């Protein structure tokens, strides 16, 4: 299943520490005499404009890269550009699926790789190794291979998901954009316009019914995609007070007027049968195919991974395109263009690697315009580097729309992590499936969601951090 959570935030890690208490010995071992703050061994090079980290010429960089949806070849690609800066430096990529089981023993032994893509289900908890990681602020302060300061070439806020206890130790490379997706071809054929408000979405739903179609579809494992749409819309409508109330598990947070306004419109859509029936008994990819291949539904809320996920079940000339979540009114606190987007795929550089300077140099190579463009071309997803996707999106309409949404949002980009941080998704799937099927009304959904938040807030065994 492709429910994407992005990288773990501080609270995720705190709760994860409770769930994996057996790792305590690992955390202790990381503080053993085999670990120190002197950095890894190996030859050092002379620092300069083209070599800001002092990586030695002709040195090797060992990189353990999570072999997931993006594969590992994009890190191999760094070899094609690194030689432009430091003579003979080569990255040796080792694909890894089970990150923690395979690499934790190497941290304990004081000989971790020089670079790790700490991703996947078996991601290593950051708090357990925090003191063993290089801080990466100097990577953003360095110039890229085109001579521009890296910090000036990336999207706003990309440091946040990789910062723990005020230490920026994980460079998240891929941008995940959340929005609502549709077939540009189908809309043009019917002279439909993507809705900007929920009232416009209601009107579109009526037009869909006249064509024998539905507005939305949902699958049982992904019913909470509509929770994401709800929250994104409510944050745009009500601003930070909505986001902070949810993040901090406040009493009555799900009763905020902005949230209730969207839930009530959704309830109307369910009552007026604008959702494809039977979603709660349909596997989520099959449900998505009802939209992408059969075109029985007009809209689908998801992250930017949806095109790649459904590429084998999408109608020819579908021209998948995304737009930001709808606002409740025409005067929201955040503009319509505001967008939920977050950086993911966290790369870390262990201090005790043989070549930590080399690990940072690989990251600098990956943040070059050439390498970032290569990633987008081959993976059909944007990186944190701005301006590297051409106007034609390498033939991907979805990639084009993601880039346009990010550019239009400007600094109005937000995210939140409380659902993943506290492991709420599984519990929330139950009421969301019931609600979208018409078996639970708006009041019942609100009550169920609030009870899940309250249970965690009142559980003293769960560590929490105040979000501000």
Coordinates of C-alpha atoms in Angstrom, one line a residue:
X1 CA 0.0 0.0 0.0
X2 CA 1.2 3.5 -0.8
X3 CA 0.1 5.5 2.2
X4 CA 3.0 7.9 2.3
X5 CA 4.0 9.4 5.7
X6 CA 7.2 11.2 4.7
X7 CA 10.1 11.3 7.1
X8 CA 9.5 10.8 10.8
X9 CA 9.3 13.9 13.0
X10 CA 10.3 14.4 16.6
X11 CA 7.2 13.0 18.1
X12 CA 7.2 10.0 15.8
X13 CA 10.6 9.1 17.1
X14 CA 9.7 9.6 20.8
X15 CA 6.7 7.2 20.4
X16 CA 8.8 4.9 18.4
X17 CA 11.3 4.7 21.2
X18 CA 8.6 3.4 23.5
X19 CA 7.4 0.8 20.9
X20 CA 11.0 -0.4 20.5
X21 CA 12.3 -0.4 24.0
X22 CA 14.5 -3.4 23.1
X23 CA 16.7 -1.0 21.2
X24 CA 17.9 0.6 24.4
X25 CA 21.0 -1.4 24.3
X26 CA 21.7 -0.1 20.8
X27 CA 21.5 3.5 22.0
X28 CA 23.9 2.7 24.8
X29 CA 26.3 1.0 22.5
X30 CA 26.3 4.0 20.3
X31 CA 27.8 5.9 23.2
X32 CA 30.5 3.3 23.7
X33 CA 34.3 4.1 23.4
X34 CA 34.2 2.9 19.7
X35 CA 32.2 6.1 19.0
X36 CA 33.7 9.6 19.3
X37 CA 33.3 13.1 17.9
X38 CA 36.5 13.1 15.9
X39 CA 34.9 12.0 12.7
X40 CA 35.8 9.1 10.5
X41 CA 39.2 8.0 9.4
X42 CA 40.7 8.1 6.0
X43 CA 42.6 10.7 4.0
X44 CA 41.5 14.3 4.1
X45 CA 41.6 16.7 1.2
X46 CA 42.2 20.5 1.0
X47 CA 39.1 22.5 1.4
X48 CA 38.2 25.0 -1.3
X49 CA 35.5 26.5 -3.5
X50 CA 35.1 23.2 -5.4
X51 CA 35.8 21.1 -2.3
X52 CA 33.9 22.7 0.6
X53 CA 34.0 19.6 2.8
X54 CA 37.7 18.6 2.2
X55 CA 37.0 15.2 0.6
X56 CA 40.2 13.5 -0.5
X57 CA 40.9 13.0 -4.2
X58 CA 40.4 9.5 -5.6
X59 CA 38.5 8.5 -2.4
X60 CA 35.6 6.1 -2.2
X61 CA 32.2 6.8 -0.6
X62 CA 30.2 3.9 0.7
X63 CA 26.5 4.6 0.3
X64 CA 23.7 2.3 1.7
X65 CA 20.6 3.3 -0.2
X66 CA 17.1 2.2 0.5
X67 CA 15.9 0.1 -2.4
X68 CA 12.3 1.1 -2.5
X69 CA 10.0 2.9 -5.0
X70 CA 12.7 5.1 -6.3
X71 CA 15.4 2.5 -6.6
X72 CA 19.0 3.4 -6.1
X73 CA 20.3 4.4 -9.6
X74 CA 19.7 8.1 -8.9
X75 CA 22.5 8.0 -6.3
X76 CA 24.8 6.1 -8.7
X77 CA 24.2 9.1 -11.1
X78 CA 26.2 11.3 -8.7
X79 CA 29.3 9.6 -10.2
X80 CA 28.7 11.3 -13.4
X81 CA 28.9 14.8 -11.9
X82 CA 31.2 14.5 -8.9
X83 CA 34.3 14.3 -11.0
X84 CA 33.7 17.9 -12.1
X85 CA 34.5 19.1 -8.6
X86 CA 36.9 16.7 -6.9
X87 CA 39.2 14.4 -8.9
X88 CA 38.5 10.7 -8.8
X89 CA 35.8 10.6 -6.0
X90 CA 33.5 7.7 -6.5
X91 CA 30.3 6.6 -4.7
X92 CA 29.8 2.9 -4.3
X93 CA 26.1 2.2 -3.9
X94 CA 24.8 -0.7 -2.0
X95 CA 21.0 -1.3 -2.2
X96 CA 19.4 -2.1 1.1
X97 CA 15.8 -3.0 1.9
X98 CA 15.9 -3.6 5.7
X99 CA 17.8 -0.5 6.8
X100 CA 17.7 -0.9 10.6
X101 CA 18.5 -4.7 10.8
X102 CA 21.4 -4.4 8.4
X103 CA 22.9 -1.1 9.5
X104 CA 22.3 -0.9 13.3
X105 CA 25.1 -3.4 14.0
X106 CA 27.5 -1.2 12.0
X107 CA 26.7 1.8 14.1
X108 CA 27.3 -0.3 17.2
X109 CA 30.6 -1.4 15.8
X110 CA 31.7 2.1 14.9
X111 CA 31.9 1.4 11.1
X112 CA 28.7 2.7 9.5
X113 CA 28.6 3.6 5.8
X114 CA 29.5 7.2 4.7
X115 CA 26.0 7.9 3.5
X116 CA 22.6 6.3 4.3
X117 CA 19.2 6.7 2.8
X118 CA 17.4 6.1 6.1
X119 CA 14.0 5.2 4.6
X120 CA 11.4 2.4 4.4
X121 CA 9.5 0.5 7.0
X122 CA 12.7 -0.5 8.9
X123 CA 14.0 3.0 9.2
X124 CA 16.5 3.6 12.0
X125 CA 15.0 5.8 14.8
X126 CA 16.9 9.1 14.6
X127 CA 17.0 9.7 18.4
X128 CA 19.0 6.5 18.9
X129 CA 21.8 7.7 16.6
X130 CA 21.4 11.5 16.8
X131 CA 24.8 12.1 18.4
X132 CA 26.4 9.8 15.8
X133 CA 25.3 11.9 12.8
X134 CA 27.0 14.8 11.1
X135 CA 25.0 18.1 11.1
X136 CA 24.3 19.1 7.5
X137 CA 23.9 22.8 7.7
X138 CA 27.2 23.2 5.8
X139 CA 25.8 21.3 2.9
X140 CA 23.1 24.0 2.5
X141 CA 25.6 26.7 3.0
X142 CA 27.9 25.3 0.2
X143 CA 27.6 26.2 -3.4
X144 CA 26.1 23.7 -5.8
X145 CA 28.0 22.6 -8.9
X146 CA 26.5 25.4 -10.9
X147 CA 28.0 28.0 -8.4
X148 CA 24.8 28.8 -6.5
X149 CA 24.3 28.6 -2.8
X150 CA 22.3 25.4 -2.2
X151 CA 20.1 27.1 0.4
X152 CA 18.9 29.5 -2.3
X153 CA 18.0 26.7 -4.7
X154 CA 15.7 24.6 -2.6
X155 CA 12.0 24.9 -1.5
X156 CA 11.1 26.6 1.8
X157 CA 11.0 24.5 4.9
X158 CA 12.9 21.5 3.6
X159 CA 15.1 21.4 6.6
X160 CA 12.2 20.9 9.1
X161 CA 11.5 17.2 8.7
X162 CA 15.2 16.4 9.1
X163 CA 15.7 18.5 12.2
X164 CA 15.7 16.8 15.6
X165 CA 16.4 18.6 18.9
X166 CA 17.4 21.6 16.8
X167 CA 20.0 19.5 14.8
X168 CA 19.7 19.3 11.0
X169 CA 20.9 15.8 10.5
X170 CA 18.7 14.4 7.7
X171 CA 18.5 15.8 4.2
X172 CA 15.2 14.9 2.7
X173 CA 15.6 14.8 -1.0
X174 CA 12.2 14.3 -2.6
X175 CA 9.2 16.7 -2.5
X176 CA 5.8 15.1 -1.9
X177 CA 3.0 17.2 -3.1
X178 CA -0.6 16.6 -1.9
X179 CA -3.6 17.7 -4.0
X180 CA -6.6 16.6 -5.9
X181 CA -6.2 14.8 -9.3
X182 CA -8.2 14.6 -12.4
X183 CA -8.1 13.8 -16.1
X184 CA -7.4 17.0 -18.1
X185 CA -8.7 15.3 -21.2
X186 CA -12.0 14.4 -19.7
X187 CA -12.5 17.8 -18.2
X188 CA -11.8 19.5 -21.5
X189 CA -14.1 17.2 -23.3
X190 CA -16.9 18.2 -21.0
X191 CA -16.0 21.9 -20.4
X192 CA -15.5 21.2 -16.7
X193 CA -13.3 23.4 -14.5
X194 CA -11.4 22.0 -11.4
X195 CA -13.2 23.4 -8.4
X196 CA -11.5 25.9 -6.1
X197 CA -14.1 25.8 -3.4
X198 CA -16.2 23.0 -1.9
X199 CA -19.4 24.7 -3.2
X200 CA -17.9 24.5 -6.7
X201 CA -17.1 20.8 -6.1
X202 CA -20.7 20.2 -5.1
X203 CA -21.8 21.8 -8.4
X204 CA -19.3 19.6 -10.3
X205 CA -20.7 16.6 -8.6
X206 CA -24.2 17.4 -9.9
X207 CA -22.7 17.7 -13.4
X208 CA -21.0 14.4 -13.0
X209 CA -24.3 12.7 -12.0
X210 CA -25.9 14.0 -15.2
X211 CA -23.2 12.2 -17.1
X212 CA -23.7 9.0 -15.2
X213 CA -20.5 9.5 -13.2
X214 CA -19.5 10.2 -9.6
X215 CA -17.4 13.0 -8.1
X216 CA -15.2 10.8 -5.9
X217 CA -14.2 7.2 -5.2
X218 CA -12.5 5.6 -2.2
X219 CA -10.9 2.3 -1.3
X220 CA -11.0 0.7 2.1
X221 CA -7.2 1.0 2.9
X222 CA -7.1 4.6 1.6
X223 CA -10.3 6.1 3.0
X224 CA -8.2 8.4 5.1
X225 CA -7.0 10.1 2.0
X226 CA -10.2 12.1 2.5
X227 CA -9.0 12.9 6.0
X228 CA -6.0 14.5 4.4
X229 CA -8.2 16.4 2.0
X230 CA -10.3 17.6 5.0
X231 CA -7.4 18.8 7.0
X232 CA -5.6 20.5 4.1
X233 CA -8.8 22.4 3.3
X234 CA -9.5 23.3 6.9
X235 CA -5.9 24.6 7.5
X236 CA -6.2 26.8 4.4
X237 CA -9.6 28.0 5.6
X238 CA -8.7 28.6 9.3
X239 CA -5.0 29.0 9.3
X240 CA -2.4 27.8 11.9
X241 CA -4.9 27.6 14.7
X242 CA -6.5 24.6 13.0
X243 CA -3.1 22.9 12.3
X244 CA -1.8 23.5 15.9
X245 CA -5.0 22.3 17.5
X246 CA -4.8 19.0 15.7
X247 CA -1.0 18.7 16.1
X248 CA -1.3 19.3 19.9
X249 CA -4.3 17.0 20.3
X250 CA -6.4 19.7 21.9
X251 CA -9.8 19.0 23.3
X252 CA -12.5 19.6 20.7
X253 CA -9.9 20.1 18.0
X254 CA -12.1 18.2 15.4
X255 CA -15.0 20.6 16.2
X256 CA -13.2 23.7 14.8
X257 CA -15.6 25.5 12.5
X258 CA -13.3 25.2 9.5
X259 CA -13.1 21.4 9.9
X260 CA -16.9 21.1 10.5
X261 CA -17.6 23.1 7.5
X262 CA -15.7 20.7 5.2
X263 CA -17.1 17.6 6.9
X264 CA -20.7 18.8 6.4
X265 CA -20.1 19.4 2.7
X266 CA -18.6 15.9 2.5
X267 CA -21.6 14.6 4.3
X268 CA -23.9 16.2 1.7
X269 CA -21.8 14.6 -1.1
X270 CA -22.2 11.2 0.5
X271 CA -26.0 11.7 0.9
X272 CA -26.3 12.8 -2.7
X273 CA -24.5 9.7 -3.8
X274 CA -21.5 11.5 -5.3
X275 CA -19.1 8.7 -4.1
X276 CA -18.8 5.4 -6.1
X277 CA -20.7 2.9 -3.9
X278 CA -18.9 -0.1 -2.3
X279 CA -15.6 1.7 -1.6
X280 CA -15.3 0.3 1.9
X281 CA -15.2 -3.2 0.5
X282 CA -12.9 -2.4 -2.4
X283 CA -9.1 -2.7 -2.4
X284 CA -7.7 0.8 -2.8
X285 CA -5.8 0.3 -6.0
X286 CA -8.8 -1.2 -7.6
X287 CA -10.8 1.8 -6.4
X288 CA -8.2 4.1 -7.8
X289 CA -8.5 2.3 -11.2
X290 CA -12.2 3.1 -11.2
X291 CA -11.1 6.7 -11.4
X292 CA -7.9 6.5 -13.5
X293 CA -8.9 3.8 -16.0
X294 CA -12.7 3.5 -16.0
X295 CA -13.2 7.2 -15.4
X296 CA -16.4 6.6 -13.4
X297 CA -15.2 9.2 -10.9
X298 CA -13.9 12.7 -11.7
X299 CA -11.6 13.5 -8.7
X300 CA -9.2 11.7 -6.4
X301 CA -7.2 13.1 -3.5
X302 CA -3.7 11.8 -3.2
X303 CA 0.0 12.6 -3.0
X304 CA 2.2 13.1 -6.1
X305 CA 3.1 9.4 -6.2
X306 CA -0.3 8.6 -7.7
X307 CA 0.8 8.8 -11.4
X308 CA 3.6 6.3 -10.9
X309 CA 1.5 4.0 -8.7
X310 CA -1.3 3.8 -11.3
X311 CA 0.8 4.0 -14.5
X312 CA -0.4 0.4 -15.5
X313 CA -4.0 1.2 -14.8
X314 CA -4.5 4.6 -16.4
X315 CA -6.5 5.3 -19.5
X316 CA -4.5 6.4 -22.5
X317 CA -4.3 10.1 -22.9
X318 CA -5.7 10.6 -19.4
X319 CA -3.3 13.6 -18.8
X320 CA -3.3 13.2 -15.1
X321 CA -3.2 16.7 -13.5
X322 CA -3.4 18.0 -9.9
X323 CA -4.7 21.1 -8.2
X324 CA -4.6 22.3 -4.6
X325 CA -7.3 21.2 -2.1
X326 CA -10.5 23.2 -2.2
X327 CA -11.2 26.0 0.2
X328 CA -14.4 26.3 2.2
X329 CA -15.1 29.9 1.3
X330 CA -13.7 32.4 -1.1
X331 CA -11.9 34.3 1.7
X332 CA -9.7 31.7 3.5
X333 CA -6.8 32.6 5.8
X334 CA -4.4 31.0 3.4
X335 CA -4.8 31.5 -0.3
X336 CA -6.3 28.9 -2.6
X337 CA -2.8 28.2 -4.0
X338 CA -1.5 27.2 -0.5
X339 CA -0.3 23.6 -0.5
X340 CA 0.6 20.8 1.7
X341 CA 4.0 19.6 0.6
X342 CA 6.8 18.0 2.5
X343 CA 10.3 16.7 1.8
X344 CA 10.9 13.0 2.2
X345 CA 13.6 10.3 1.6
X346 CA 16.0 11.3 4.4
X347 CA 19.8 11.0 3.8
X348 CA 22.2 10.9 6.8
X349 CA 26.0 11.1 7.1
X350 CA 27.4 9.1 10.1
X351 CA 30.3 10.7 11.9
X352 CA 32.1 7.4 12.2
X353 CA 32.1 6.6 8.5
X354 CA 35.4 6.3 6.8
X355 CA 34.6 9.3 4.6
X356 CA 31.9 11.6 6.0
X357 CA 33.3 14.4 3.9
X358 CA 32.6 12.2 0.9
X359 CA 29.1 11.5 2.1
X360 CA 28.4 15.2 2.1
X361 CA 30.0 15.6 -1.3
X362 CA 27.6 13.0 -2.7
X363 CA 24.7 15.0 -1.3
X364 CA 26.1 18.2 -2.9
X365 CA 26.3 16.3 -6.2
X366 CA 22.7 15.1 -5.8
X367 CA 21.6 18.7 -5.2
X368 CA 23.2 19.8 -8.5
X369 CA 20.8 20.9 -11.2
X370 CA 21.9 18.1 -13.4
X371 CA 21.4 15.3 -10.9
X372 CA 18.1 16.8 -9.6
X373 CA 16.8 17.0 -13.2
X374 CA 17.9 13.4 -13.8
X375 CA 15.9 12.2 -10.7
X376 CA 12.7 14.0 -11.9
X377 CA 13.1 12.7 -15.4
X378 CA 13.5 9.0 -14.4
X379 CA 11.3 8.9 -11.3
X380 CA 8.6 11.4 -12.3
X381 CA 8.8 13.2 -9.0
X382 CA 10.2 16.6 -8.0
X383 CA 13.2 16.9 -5.7
X384 CA 13.7 19.7 -3.2
X385 CA 15.7 21.6 -5.9
X386 CA 13.6 24.2 -7.6
X387 CA 13.6 24.9 -11.3
X388 CA 14.9 21.5 -12.5
X389 CA 11.7 20.2 -14.2
X390 CA 11.2 21.5 -17.8
X391 CA 7.9 22.9 -19.0
X392 CA 6.9 19.6 -20.5
X393 CA 7.7 17.6 -17.4
X394 CA 9.5 15.0 -19.4
X395 CA 6.1 14.1 -20.9
X396 CA 4.4 13.7 -17.4
X397 CA 1.4 16.0 -17.0
X398 CA 1.3 15.1 -13.3
X399 CA 4.9 16.2 -12.8
X400 CA 4.2 19.4 -14.6
X401 CA 1.2 20.1 -12.4
X402 CA 3.2 19.3 -9.2
X403 CA 5.9 21.8 -10.2
X404 CA 3.3 24.5 -11.1
X405 CA 1.6 24.0 -7.8
X406 CA 4.8 24.4 -5.8
X407 CA 5.7 27.5 -7.8
X408 CA 2.2 29.0 -7.3
X409 CA 2.3 28.3 -3.6
X410 CA 5.5 30.1 -3.0
X411 CA 6.0 30.4 0.7
X412 CA 2.5 29.2 1.5
X413 CA 3.6 25.6 1.9
X414 CA 2.6 23.7 5.1
X415 CA 2.6 20.2 6.5
X416 CA 1.7 18.3 9.7
X417 CA 2.7 15.0 11.1
X418 CA 0.4 14.2 14.0
X419 CA -1.4 11.3 12.3
X420 CA 1.8 9.4 11.6
X421 CA 3.5 10.6 14.7
X422 CA 1.0 9.0 17.0
X423 CA 0.1 6.1 14.7
X424 CA -3.6 7.2 14.2
X425 CA -4.2 6.1 10.7
X426 CA -5.3 2.5 11.4
X427 CA -7.8 3.6 14.0
X428 CA -9.1 6.4 11.8
X429 CA -9.7 4.1 8.8
X430 CA -12.7 2.6 10.6
X431 CA -14.8 5.8 11.0
X432 CA -13.7 7.2 7.7
X433 CA -14.9 4.0 5.8
X434 CA -18.2 4.2 7.7
X435 CA -18.6 7.9 6.9
X436 CA -17.9 7.6 3.2
X437 CA -20.2 4.7 2.9
X438 CA -23.1 6.7 4.5
X439 CA -23.2 4.6 7.7
X440 CA -21.9 7.4 9.9
X441 CA -23.0 11.0 9.9
X442 CA -20.8 14.1 10.4
X443 CA -21.5 14.2 14.1
X444 CA -20.5 10.5 14.5
X445 CA -17.3 11.0 12.4
X446 CA -16.3 14.0 14.5
X447 CA -16.9 12.1 17.8
X448 CA -14.9 9.1 16.6
X449 CA -11.9 11.2 15.4
X450 CA -11.9 13.2 18.7
X451 CA -11.9 10.1 20.8
X452 CA -8.8 8.8 19.0
X453 CA -7.0 12.1 19.6
X454 CA -8.2 12.3 23.2
X455 CA -7.1 8.7 24.0
X456 CA -3.5 9.5 22.9
X457 CA -3.5 12.9 24.7
X458 CA -4.5 11.3 27.9
X459 CA -2.1 8.4 27.6
X460 CA 0.9 9.2 29.8
X461 CA 3.0 6.5 28.3
X462 CA 3.1 8.3 25.0
X463 CA 5.7 11.1 24.9
X464 CA 4.5 14.3 23.3
X465 CA 6.1 17.5 22.1
X466 CA 4.3 20.8 22.0
X467 CA 4.1 22.0 18.4
X468 CA 4.2 25.8 17.9

